Tab-separated table of C-alpha atoms in Angstrom:
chain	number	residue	atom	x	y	z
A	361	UNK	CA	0.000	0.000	0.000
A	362	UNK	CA	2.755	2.193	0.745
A	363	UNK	CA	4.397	1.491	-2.392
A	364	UNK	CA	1.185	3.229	-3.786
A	365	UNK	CA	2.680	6.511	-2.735
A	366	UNK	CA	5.804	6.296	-2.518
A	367	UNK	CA	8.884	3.960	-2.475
A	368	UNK	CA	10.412	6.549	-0.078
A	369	UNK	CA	7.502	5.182	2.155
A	370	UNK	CA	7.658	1.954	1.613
A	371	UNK	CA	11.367	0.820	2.268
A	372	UNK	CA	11.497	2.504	5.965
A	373	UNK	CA	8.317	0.708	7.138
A	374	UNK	CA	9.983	-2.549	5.921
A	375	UNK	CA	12.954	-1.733	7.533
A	376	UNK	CA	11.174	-1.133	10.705
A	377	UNK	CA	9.299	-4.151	9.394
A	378	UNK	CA	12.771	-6.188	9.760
A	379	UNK	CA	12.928	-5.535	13.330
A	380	UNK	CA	9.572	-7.493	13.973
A	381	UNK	CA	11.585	-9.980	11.742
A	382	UNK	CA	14.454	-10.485	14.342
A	383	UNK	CA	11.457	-10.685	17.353
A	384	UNK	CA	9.700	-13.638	15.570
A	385	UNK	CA	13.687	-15.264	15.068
A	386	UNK	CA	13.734	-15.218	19.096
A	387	UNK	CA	10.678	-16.883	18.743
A	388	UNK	CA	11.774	-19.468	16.718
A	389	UNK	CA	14.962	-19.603	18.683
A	390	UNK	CA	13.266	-20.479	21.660
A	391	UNK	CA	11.474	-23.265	20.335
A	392	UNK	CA	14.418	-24.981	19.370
A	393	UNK	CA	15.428	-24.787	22.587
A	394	UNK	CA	11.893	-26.001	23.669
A	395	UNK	CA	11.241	-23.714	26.282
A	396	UNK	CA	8.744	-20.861	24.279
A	397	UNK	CA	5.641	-23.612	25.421
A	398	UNK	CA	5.676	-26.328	27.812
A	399	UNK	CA	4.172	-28.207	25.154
A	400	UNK	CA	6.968	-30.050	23.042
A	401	UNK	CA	4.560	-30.760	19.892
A	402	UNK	CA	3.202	-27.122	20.037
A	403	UNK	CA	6.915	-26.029	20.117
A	404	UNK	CA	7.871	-27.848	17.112
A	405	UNK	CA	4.820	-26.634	15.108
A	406	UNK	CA	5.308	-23.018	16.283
A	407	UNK	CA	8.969	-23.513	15.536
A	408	UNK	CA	8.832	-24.636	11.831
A	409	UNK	CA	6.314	-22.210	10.930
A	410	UNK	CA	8.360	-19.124	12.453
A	411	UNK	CA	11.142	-21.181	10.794
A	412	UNK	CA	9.399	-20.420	7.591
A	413	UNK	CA	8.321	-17.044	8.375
A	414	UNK	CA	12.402	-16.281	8.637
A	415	UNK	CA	13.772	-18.476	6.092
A	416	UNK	CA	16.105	-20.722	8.699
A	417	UNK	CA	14.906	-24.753	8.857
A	418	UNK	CA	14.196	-25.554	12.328
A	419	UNK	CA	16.021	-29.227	12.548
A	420	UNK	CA	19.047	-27.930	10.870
A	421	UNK	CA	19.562	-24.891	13.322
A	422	UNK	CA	18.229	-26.393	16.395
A	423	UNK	CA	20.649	-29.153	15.936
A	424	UNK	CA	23.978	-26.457	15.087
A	425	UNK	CA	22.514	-23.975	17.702
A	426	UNK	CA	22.749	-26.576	20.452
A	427	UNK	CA	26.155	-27.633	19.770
A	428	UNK	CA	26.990	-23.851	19.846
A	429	UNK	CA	25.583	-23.933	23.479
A	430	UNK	CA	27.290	-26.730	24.351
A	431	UNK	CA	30.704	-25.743	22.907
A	432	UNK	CA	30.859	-21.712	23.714
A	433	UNK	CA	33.596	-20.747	24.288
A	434	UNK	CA	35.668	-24.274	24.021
A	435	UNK	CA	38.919	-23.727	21.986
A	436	UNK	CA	38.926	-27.029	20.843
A	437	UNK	CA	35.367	-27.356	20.021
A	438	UNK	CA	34.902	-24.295	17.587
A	439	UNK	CA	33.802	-24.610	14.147
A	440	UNK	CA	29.628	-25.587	14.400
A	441	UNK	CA	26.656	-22.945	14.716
A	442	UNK	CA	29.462	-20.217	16.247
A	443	UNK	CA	31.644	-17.093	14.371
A	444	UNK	CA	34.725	-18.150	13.220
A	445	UNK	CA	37.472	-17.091	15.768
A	446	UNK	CA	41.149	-17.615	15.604
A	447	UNK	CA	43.944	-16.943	18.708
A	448	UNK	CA	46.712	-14.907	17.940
A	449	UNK	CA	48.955	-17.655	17.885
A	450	UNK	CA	46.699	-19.535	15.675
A	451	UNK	CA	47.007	-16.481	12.782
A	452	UNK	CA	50.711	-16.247	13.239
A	453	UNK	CA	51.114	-20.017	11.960
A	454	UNK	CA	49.003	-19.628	9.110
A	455	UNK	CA	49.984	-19.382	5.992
A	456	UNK	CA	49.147	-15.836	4.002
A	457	UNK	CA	46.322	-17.271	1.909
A	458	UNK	CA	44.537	-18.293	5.161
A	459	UNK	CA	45.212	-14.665	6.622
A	460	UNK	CA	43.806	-13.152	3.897
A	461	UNK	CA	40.296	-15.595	4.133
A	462	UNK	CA	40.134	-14.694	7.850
A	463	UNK	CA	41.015	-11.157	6.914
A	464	UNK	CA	38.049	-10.999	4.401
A	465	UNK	CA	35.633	-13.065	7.164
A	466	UNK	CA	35.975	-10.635	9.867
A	467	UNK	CA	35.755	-7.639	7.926
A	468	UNK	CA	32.618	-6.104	8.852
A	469	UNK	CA	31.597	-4.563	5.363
A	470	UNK	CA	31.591	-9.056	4.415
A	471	UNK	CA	30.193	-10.046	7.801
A	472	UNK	CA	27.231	-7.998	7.849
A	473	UNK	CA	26.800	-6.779	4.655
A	474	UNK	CA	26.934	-10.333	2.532
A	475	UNK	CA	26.230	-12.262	5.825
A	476	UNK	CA	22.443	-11.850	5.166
A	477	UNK	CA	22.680	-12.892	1.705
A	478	UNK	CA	24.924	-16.142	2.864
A	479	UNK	CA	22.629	-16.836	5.428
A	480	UNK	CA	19.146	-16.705	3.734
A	481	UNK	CA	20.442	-17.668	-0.035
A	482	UNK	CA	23.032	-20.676	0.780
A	483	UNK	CA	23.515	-21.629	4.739
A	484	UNK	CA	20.321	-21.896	5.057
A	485	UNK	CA	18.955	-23.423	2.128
A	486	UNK	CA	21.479	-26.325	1.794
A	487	UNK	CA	21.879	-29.631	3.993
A	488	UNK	CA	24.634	-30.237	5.873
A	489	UNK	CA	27.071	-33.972	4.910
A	490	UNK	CA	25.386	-36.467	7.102
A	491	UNK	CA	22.214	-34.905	8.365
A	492	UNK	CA	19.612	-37.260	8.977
A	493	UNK	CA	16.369	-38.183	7.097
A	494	UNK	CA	14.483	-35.347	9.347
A	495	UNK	CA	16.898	-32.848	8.975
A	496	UNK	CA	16.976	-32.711	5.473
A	497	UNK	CA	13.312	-33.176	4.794
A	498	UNK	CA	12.645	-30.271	7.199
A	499	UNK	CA	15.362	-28.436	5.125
A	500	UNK	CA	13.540	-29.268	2.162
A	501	UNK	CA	9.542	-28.419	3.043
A	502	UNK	CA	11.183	-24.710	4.618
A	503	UNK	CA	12.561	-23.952	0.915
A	504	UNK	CA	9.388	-25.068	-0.879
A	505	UNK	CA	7.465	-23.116	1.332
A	506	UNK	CA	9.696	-20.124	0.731
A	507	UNK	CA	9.368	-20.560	-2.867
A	508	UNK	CA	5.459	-21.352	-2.397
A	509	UNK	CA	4.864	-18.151	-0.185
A	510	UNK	CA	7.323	-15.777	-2.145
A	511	UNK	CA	6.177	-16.615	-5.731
A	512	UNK	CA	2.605	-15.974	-4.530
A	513	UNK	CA	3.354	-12.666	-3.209
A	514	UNK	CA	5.325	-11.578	-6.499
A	515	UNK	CA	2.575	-12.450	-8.587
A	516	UNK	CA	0.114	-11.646	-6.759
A	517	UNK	CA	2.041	-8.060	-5.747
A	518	UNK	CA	4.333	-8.041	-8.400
A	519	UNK	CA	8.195	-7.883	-8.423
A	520	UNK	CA	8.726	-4.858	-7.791
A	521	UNK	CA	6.716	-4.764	-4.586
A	522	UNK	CA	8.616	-7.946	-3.328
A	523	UNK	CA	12.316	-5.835	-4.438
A	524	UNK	CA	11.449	-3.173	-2.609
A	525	UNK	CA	9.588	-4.806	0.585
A	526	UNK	CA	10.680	-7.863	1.159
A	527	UNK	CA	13.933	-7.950	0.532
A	528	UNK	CA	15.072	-5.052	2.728
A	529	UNK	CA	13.094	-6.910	5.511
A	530	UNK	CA	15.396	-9.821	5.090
A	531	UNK	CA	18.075	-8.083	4.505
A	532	UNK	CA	17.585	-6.259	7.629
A	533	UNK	CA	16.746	-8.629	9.887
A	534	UNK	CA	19.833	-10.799	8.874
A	535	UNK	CA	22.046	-8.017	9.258
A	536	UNK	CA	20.572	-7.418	12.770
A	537	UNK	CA	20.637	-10.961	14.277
A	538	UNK	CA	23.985	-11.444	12.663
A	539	UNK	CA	24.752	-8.428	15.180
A	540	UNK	CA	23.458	-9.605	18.077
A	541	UNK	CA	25.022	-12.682	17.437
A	542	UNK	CA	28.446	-11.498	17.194
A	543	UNK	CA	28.108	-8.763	19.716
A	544	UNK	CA	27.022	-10.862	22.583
A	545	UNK	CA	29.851	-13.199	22.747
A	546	UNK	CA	32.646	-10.884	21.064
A	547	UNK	CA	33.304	-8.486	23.776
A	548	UNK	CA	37.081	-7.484	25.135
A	549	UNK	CA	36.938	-10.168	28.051
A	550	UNK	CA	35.008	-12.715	26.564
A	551	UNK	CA	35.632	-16.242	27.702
A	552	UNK	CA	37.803	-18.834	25.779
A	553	UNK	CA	39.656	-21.852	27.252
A	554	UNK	CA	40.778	-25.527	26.032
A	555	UNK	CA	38.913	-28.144	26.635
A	556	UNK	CA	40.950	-29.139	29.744
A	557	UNK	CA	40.358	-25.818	31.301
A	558	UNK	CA	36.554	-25.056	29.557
A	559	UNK	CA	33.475	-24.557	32.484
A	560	UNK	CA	29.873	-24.384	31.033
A	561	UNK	CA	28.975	-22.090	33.885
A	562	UNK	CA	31.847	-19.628	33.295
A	563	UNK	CA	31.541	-19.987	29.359
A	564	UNK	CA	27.708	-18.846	29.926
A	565	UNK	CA	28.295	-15.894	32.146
A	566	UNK	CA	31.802	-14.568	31.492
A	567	UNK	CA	31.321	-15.653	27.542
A	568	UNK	CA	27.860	-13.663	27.095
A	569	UNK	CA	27.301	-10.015	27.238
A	570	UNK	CA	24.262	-8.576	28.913
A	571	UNK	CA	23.348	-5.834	26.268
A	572	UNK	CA	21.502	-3.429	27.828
A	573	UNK	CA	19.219	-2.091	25.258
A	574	UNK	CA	16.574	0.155	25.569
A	575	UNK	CA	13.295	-1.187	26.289
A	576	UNK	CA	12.405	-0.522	22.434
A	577	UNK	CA	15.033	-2.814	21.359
A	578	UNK	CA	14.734	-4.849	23.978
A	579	UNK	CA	11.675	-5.837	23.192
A	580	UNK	CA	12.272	-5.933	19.031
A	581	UNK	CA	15.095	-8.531	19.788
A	582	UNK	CA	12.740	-10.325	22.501
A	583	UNK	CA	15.094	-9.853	25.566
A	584	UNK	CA	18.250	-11.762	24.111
A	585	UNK	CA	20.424	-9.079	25.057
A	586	UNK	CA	20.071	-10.716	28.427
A	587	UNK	CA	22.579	-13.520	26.535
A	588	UNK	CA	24.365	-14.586	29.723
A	589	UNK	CA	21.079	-16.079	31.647
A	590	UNK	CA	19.911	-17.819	28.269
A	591	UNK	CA	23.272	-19.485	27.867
A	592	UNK	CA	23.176	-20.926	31.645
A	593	UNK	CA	19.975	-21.980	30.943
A	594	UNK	CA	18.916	-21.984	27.556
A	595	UNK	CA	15.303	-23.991	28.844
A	596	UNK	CA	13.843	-19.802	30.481
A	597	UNK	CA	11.940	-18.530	27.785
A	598	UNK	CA	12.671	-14.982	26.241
A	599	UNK	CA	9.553	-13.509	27.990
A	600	UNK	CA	11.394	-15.064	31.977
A	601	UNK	CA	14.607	-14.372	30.759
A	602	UNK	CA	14.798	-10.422	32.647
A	603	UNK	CA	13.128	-12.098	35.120
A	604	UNK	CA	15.620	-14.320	35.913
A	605	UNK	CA	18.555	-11.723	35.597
A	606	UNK	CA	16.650	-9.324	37.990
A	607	UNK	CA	15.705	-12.197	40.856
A	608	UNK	CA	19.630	-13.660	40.604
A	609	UNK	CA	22.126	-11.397	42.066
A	610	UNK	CA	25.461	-13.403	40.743
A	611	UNK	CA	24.300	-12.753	37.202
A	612	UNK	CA	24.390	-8.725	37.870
A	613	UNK	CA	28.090	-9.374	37.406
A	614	UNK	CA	28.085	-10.425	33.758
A	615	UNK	CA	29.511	-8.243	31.500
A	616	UNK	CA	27.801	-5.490	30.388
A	617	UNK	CA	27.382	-3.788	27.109
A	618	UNK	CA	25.386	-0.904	25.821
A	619	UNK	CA	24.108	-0.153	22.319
A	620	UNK	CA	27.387	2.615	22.369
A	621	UNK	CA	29.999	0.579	23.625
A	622	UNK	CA	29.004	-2.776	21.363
A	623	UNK	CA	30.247	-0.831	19.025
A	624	UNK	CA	33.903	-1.088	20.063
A	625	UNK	CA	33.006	-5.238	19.226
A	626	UNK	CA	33.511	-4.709	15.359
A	627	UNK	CA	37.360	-3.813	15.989
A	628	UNK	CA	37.595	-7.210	17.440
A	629	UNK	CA	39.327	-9.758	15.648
A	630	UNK	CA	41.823	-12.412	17.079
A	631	UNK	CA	41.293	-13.812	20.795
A	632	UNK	CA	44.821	-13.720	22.864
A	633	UNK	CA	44.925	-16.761	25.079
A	634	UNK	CA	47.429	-15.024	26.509
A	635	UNK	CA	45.905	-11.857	28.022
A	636	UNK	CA	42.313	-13.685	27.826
A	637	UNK	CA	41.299	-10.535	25.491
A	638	UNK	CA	40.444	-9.786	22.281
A	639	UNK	CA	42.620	-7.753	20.044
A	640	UNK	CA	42.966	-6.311	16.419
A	641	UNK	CA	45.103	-7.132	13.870
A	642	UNK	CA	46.474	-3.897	14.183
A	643	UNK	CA	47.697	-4.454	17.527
A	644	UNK	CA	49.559	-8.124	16.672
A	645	UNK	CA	51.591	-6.587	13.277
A	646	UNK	CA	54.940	-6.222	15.436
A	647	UNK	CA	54.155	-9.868	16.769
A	648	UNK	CA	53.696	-10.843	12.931
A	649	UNK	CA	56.447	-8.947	11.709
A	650	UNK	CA	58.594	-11.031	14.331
A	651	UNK	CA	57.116	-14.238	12.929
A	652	UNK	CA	57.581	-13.503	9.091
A	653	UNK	CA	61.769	-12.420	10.142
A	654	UNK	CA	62.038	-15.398	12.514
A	655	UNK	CA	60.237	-17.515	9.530
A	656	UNK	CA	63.242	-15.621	6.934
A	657	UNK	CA	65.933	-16.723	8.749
């Protein structure tokens, strides 16, 4: 309708539009987790068709999403439903051409400007090797529903109307939950240990930010920002998870981040076992320099 008018109209309110996107992901996030109804069939149908509504299967990403939680912050257990992190030492020892594909990962123009696009147009829409008979046929009934729902609306709507609405939604939400994603566990003193060393209580509380967004946002990313009580206990819903920060006095002491200094997160690159930090690859070039003349002679 706003199209009508006025493209100028229409692309804002489907930006804002995204943001109701990201709200029905948390949905969907929490019924993988099976804790948005006490009901486990009503959580699976609720999950799949939110699943739908955001373009992410529900077996496939329940499945990578709880090895994430199991595996946060475990050096030796990175690589499934996380961001791609390497320790300083690990970048050091690698050879140039896998610098420059980490390089081009963690740039923030890739991450979370063609991060949407990966997500929705190829993680998402693809089996992983060796997913079971569920998994895939889940995978599959998501992308004909897609394809169903989407080539109504273009021609009922036309193409135009889905280019200029729907696709900003998408592309917005992505960009968003790719974000929050990032943001909440990439902070300055996140947690990181080997396996020998790894706690699931520390990796949950020290490992995840509470962003502290106002109550707009809060409620637009359905109280994720409170990260660190979700990870110790992925089973409280979005709607109890404030709750349970408020009523819990230890988890005051989480980390804290605000909408101005997440910001500082996209600097972020490499984790230093050493100083338990993260750091920039500005800040390692004299240790790299020192590698490459120690590797010359």
């Amino acid at each position: 309708m706003a199209l009508e008018i006025s493209a100028w109209l229409a692309v804002p309110i489907a930006i804002l539009a995204g943001g109701f996107v990201v709200r029905i992901f948390i949905i969907f996030h929490d019924c993988t987790h099976s804790s948005f109804l006490p009901n486990q069939k009503a959580n699976r149908a609720i999950g799949i068709i939110s699943g739908i509504l955001t373009l992410f299967p529900f077996d496939k990403w329940k499945r990578s999403h709880s090895i994430h939680h199991a595996t946060s912050g475990n050096l030796d257990k990175r690589g499934t439903g996380d961001i791609w992190v390497m320790t300083v030492e690990e970048y050091l020892e690698s050879s140039k051409w896998q610098r420059f594909v980490y390089r081009i990962y963690r740039n923030p123009i890739v991450m979370f400007g063609f991060g949407p696009i990966y997500l929705f147009l190829i993680s998402n829409r693809f089996n992983r090797k060796g997913a079971k008979r569920k998994e895939r046929i889940n995978t599959y009934l998501t992308n004909l529903a897609a394809v169903v729902i989407y080539g109504t609306i273009i021609a009922t709507l036309g193409l135009e109307a889905f280019l200029l609405v729907q696709l900003p939604i998408l592309y917005v939400s992505g960009m968003l939950g790719i974000w929050l994603f990032y943001v909440q566990h990439q902070f300055e003193d996140s947690y990181f240990e080997d396996e020998s060393e790894w706690d699931f209580v520390k990796a949950a509380v020290d490992g995840s930010s509470y962003y502290q967004l106002p109550k707009v946002l809060q409620w637009i990313s359905g109280n994720i920002g409170f990260h660190h009580v979700h990870h110790l206990s992925p089973r409280v819903p979005n709607y109890k998870l404030e709750e349970a920060h408020e009523s819990t006095p230890p988890l005051k002491y989480a980390t804290t981040i605000t909408l101005w200094t997440s910001l500082e997160s996209a600097r972020f690159r490499l984790y230093d076992t050493t100083n338990k930090t993260f750091v920039s690859f500005k800040e390692i070039k004299p240790l790299l320099k020192n590698r490459q003349l120690q590797n010359n002679t």
